């Protein structure tokens, strides 16, 4: 039961990261150099702003910031996987 509760605690973070991941993934599917730059901006600004807000609201020590960044990286990976799956399913 504790594992399920721990997993459900991180779902809102994954959903927050899903929006910039989805926009960036859609832009990566387009052809052209300008689209890659736009996708990179979506990833950097979207993920960076979400992590910055998390750090401002929850951090007290260096250990907490490191743990928050580590959890955020895992949430980003899940969000990117979901976005890729969504984009490729919709495109086919």
mmCIF file of C-alpha atoms in Angstrom:
data_model
loop_
_atom_site.group_PDB
_atom_site.id
_atom_site.type_symbol
_atom_site.label_atom_id
_atom_site.label_comp_id
_atom_site.label_asym_id
_atom_site.label_seq_id
_atom_site.Cartn_x
_atom_site.Cartn_y
_atom_site.Cartn_z
ATOM 1 C CA UNK A 1 0.000 0.000 0.000
ATOM 2 C CA UNK A 2 2.879 2.331 0.745
ATOM 3 C CA UNK A 3 4.343 1.822 -2.734
ATOM 4 C CA UNK A 4 1.053 2.791 -4.365
ATOM 5 C CA UNK A 5 0.771 5.881 -2.161
ATOM 6 C CA UNK A 6 4.357 6.868 -3.023
ATOM 7 C CA UNK A 7 3.659 6.417 -6.722
ATOM 8 C CA UNK A 8 0.453 8.468 -6.581
ATOM 9 C CA UNK A 9 2.317 11.247 -4.785
ATOM 10 C CA UNK A 10 4.485 11.775 -7.892
ATOM 11 C CA UNK A 11 1.700 11.683 -10.496
ATOM 12 C CA UNK A 12 0.969 15.467 -10.340
ATOM 13 C CA UNK A 13 4.630 16.176 -11.098
ATOM 14 C CA UNK A 14 4.561 13.864 -14.094
ATOM 15 C CA UNK A 15 1.420 15.581 -15.351
ATOM 16 C CA UNK A 16 3.032 19.007 -14.950
ATOM 17 C CA UNK A 17 6.093 17.865 -16.916
ATOM 18 C CA UNK A 18 3.870 16.211 -19.531
ATOM 19 C CA UNK A 19 2.725 19.515 -21.072
ATOM 20 C CA UNK A 20 6.168 20.859 -22.104
ATOM 21 C CA UNK A 21 7.202 17.300 -23.018
ATOM 22 C CA UNK A 22 4.210 16.966 -25.324
ATOM 23 C CA UNK A 23 4.796 20.310 -27.057
ATOM 24 C CA UNK A 24 8.520 19.610 -27.434
ATOM 25 C CA UNK A 25 7.906 16.119 -28.797
ATOM 26 C CA UNK A 26 5.389 17.399 -31.325
ATOM 27 C CA UNK A 27 7.854 20.027 -32.508
ATOM 28 C CA UNK A 28 10.604 17.415 -32.814
ATOM 29 C CA UNK A 29 8.424 15.427 -35.225
ATOM 30 C CA UNK A 30 8.365 18.398 -37.594
ATOM 31 C CA UNK A 31 11.102 18.748 -40.154
ATOM 32 C CA UNK A 32 13.537 21.611 -40.150
ATOM 33 C CA UNK A 33 16.197 23.235 -38.019
ATOM 34 C CA UNK A 34 13.906 25.893 -36.590
ATOM 35 C CA UNK A 35 11.597 23.267 -35.125
ATOM 36 C CA UNK A 36 14.463 21.616 -33.256
ATOM 37 C CA UNK A 37 15.353 24.946 -31.684
ATOM 38 C CA UNK A 38 11.727 25.533 -30.674
ATOM 39 C CA UNK A 39 11.497 22.021 -29.214
ATOM 40 C CA UNK A 40 14.678 22.604 -27.225
ATOM 41 C CA UNK A 41 13.272 25.840 -25.872
ATOM 42 C CA UNK A 42 10.073 24.056 -24.820
ATOM 43 C CA UNK A 43 12.103 21.430 -22.989
ATOM 44 C CA UNK A 44 14.526 23.827 -21.314
ATOM 45 C CA UNK A 45 12.072 26.561 -20.381
ATOM 46 C CA UNK A 46 9.192 24.245 -19.504
ATOM 47 C CA UNK A 47 11.155 21.772 -17.418
ATOM 48 C CA UNK A 48 13.400 24.464 -15.957
ATOM 49 C CA UNK A 49 10.557 26.667 -14.800
ATOM 50 C CA UNK A 50 8.737 23.751 -13.167
ATOM 51 C CA UNK A 51 11.890 22.675 -11.329
ATOM 52 C CA UNK A 52 12.606 26.277 -10.291
ATOM 53 C CA UNK A 53 9.132 26.642 -8.782
ATOM 54 C CA UNK A 54 9.523 23.317 -6.961
ATOM 55 C CA UNK A 55 12.881 24.410 -5.542
ATOM 56 C CA UNK A 56 11.544 27.794 -4.429
ATOM 57 C CA UNK A 57 8.554 26.234 -2.674
ATOM 58 C CA UNK A 58 10.087 23.128 -1.103
ATOM 59 C CA UNK A 59 13.801 23.495 -0.619
ATOM 60 C CA UNK A 60 15.530 24.196 2.644
ATOM 61 C CA UNK A 61 18.836 22.365 2.381
ATOM 62 C CA UNK A 62 21.206 21.158 -0.293
ATOM 63 C CA UNK A 63 20.116 17.551 0.285
ATOM 64 C CA UNK A 64 16.473 18.466 -0.325
ATOM 65 C CA UNK A 65 17.362 20.301 -3.532
ATOM 66 C CA UNK A 66 19.383 17.320 -4.764
ATOM 67 C CA UNK A 67 16.553 14.917 -3.939
ATOM 68 C CA UNK A 68 14.029 17.189 -5.634
ATOM 69 C CA UNK A 69 16.121 17.435 -8.790
ATOM 70 C CA UNK A 70 16.588 13.659 -8.842
ATOM 71 C CA UNK A 71 12.865 12.992 -8.491
ATOM 72 C CA UNK A 72 12.148 15.658 -11.107
ATOM 73 C CA UNK A 73 14.504 13.950 -13.573
ATOM 74 C CA UNK A 74 12.616 10.692 -13.124
ATOM 75 C CA UNK A 75 9.294 12.499 -13.575
ATOM 76 C CA UNK A 76 10.626 14.158 -16.733
ATOM 77 C CA UNK A 77 11.676 10.778 -18.132
ATOM 78 C CA UNK A 78 8.199 9.350 -17.529
ATOM 79 C CA UNK A 79 6.555 12.452 -19.023
ATOM 80 C CA UNK A 80 8.773 12.256 -22.128
ATOM 81 C CA UNK A 81 7.964 8.571 -22.562
ATOM 82 C CA UNK A 82 4.237 9.286 -22.291
ATOM 83 C CA UNK A 83 4.521 12.215 -24.709
ATOM 84 C CA UNK A 84 6.405 10.129 -27.276
ATOM 85 C CA UNK A 85 3.832 7.377 -26.989
ATOM 86 C CA UNK A 86 0.985 9.873 -27.351
ATOM 87 C CA UNK A 87 2.502 11.710 -30.330
ATOM 88 C CA UNK A 88 3.409 8.557 -32.224
ATOM 89 C CA UNK A 89 -0.011 6.971 -31.586
ATOM 90 C CA UNK A 90 -1.818 10.091 -32.787
ATOM 91 C CA UNK A 91 0.416 10.466 -35.846
ATOM 92 C CA UNK A 92 -0.208 6.921 -37.094
#
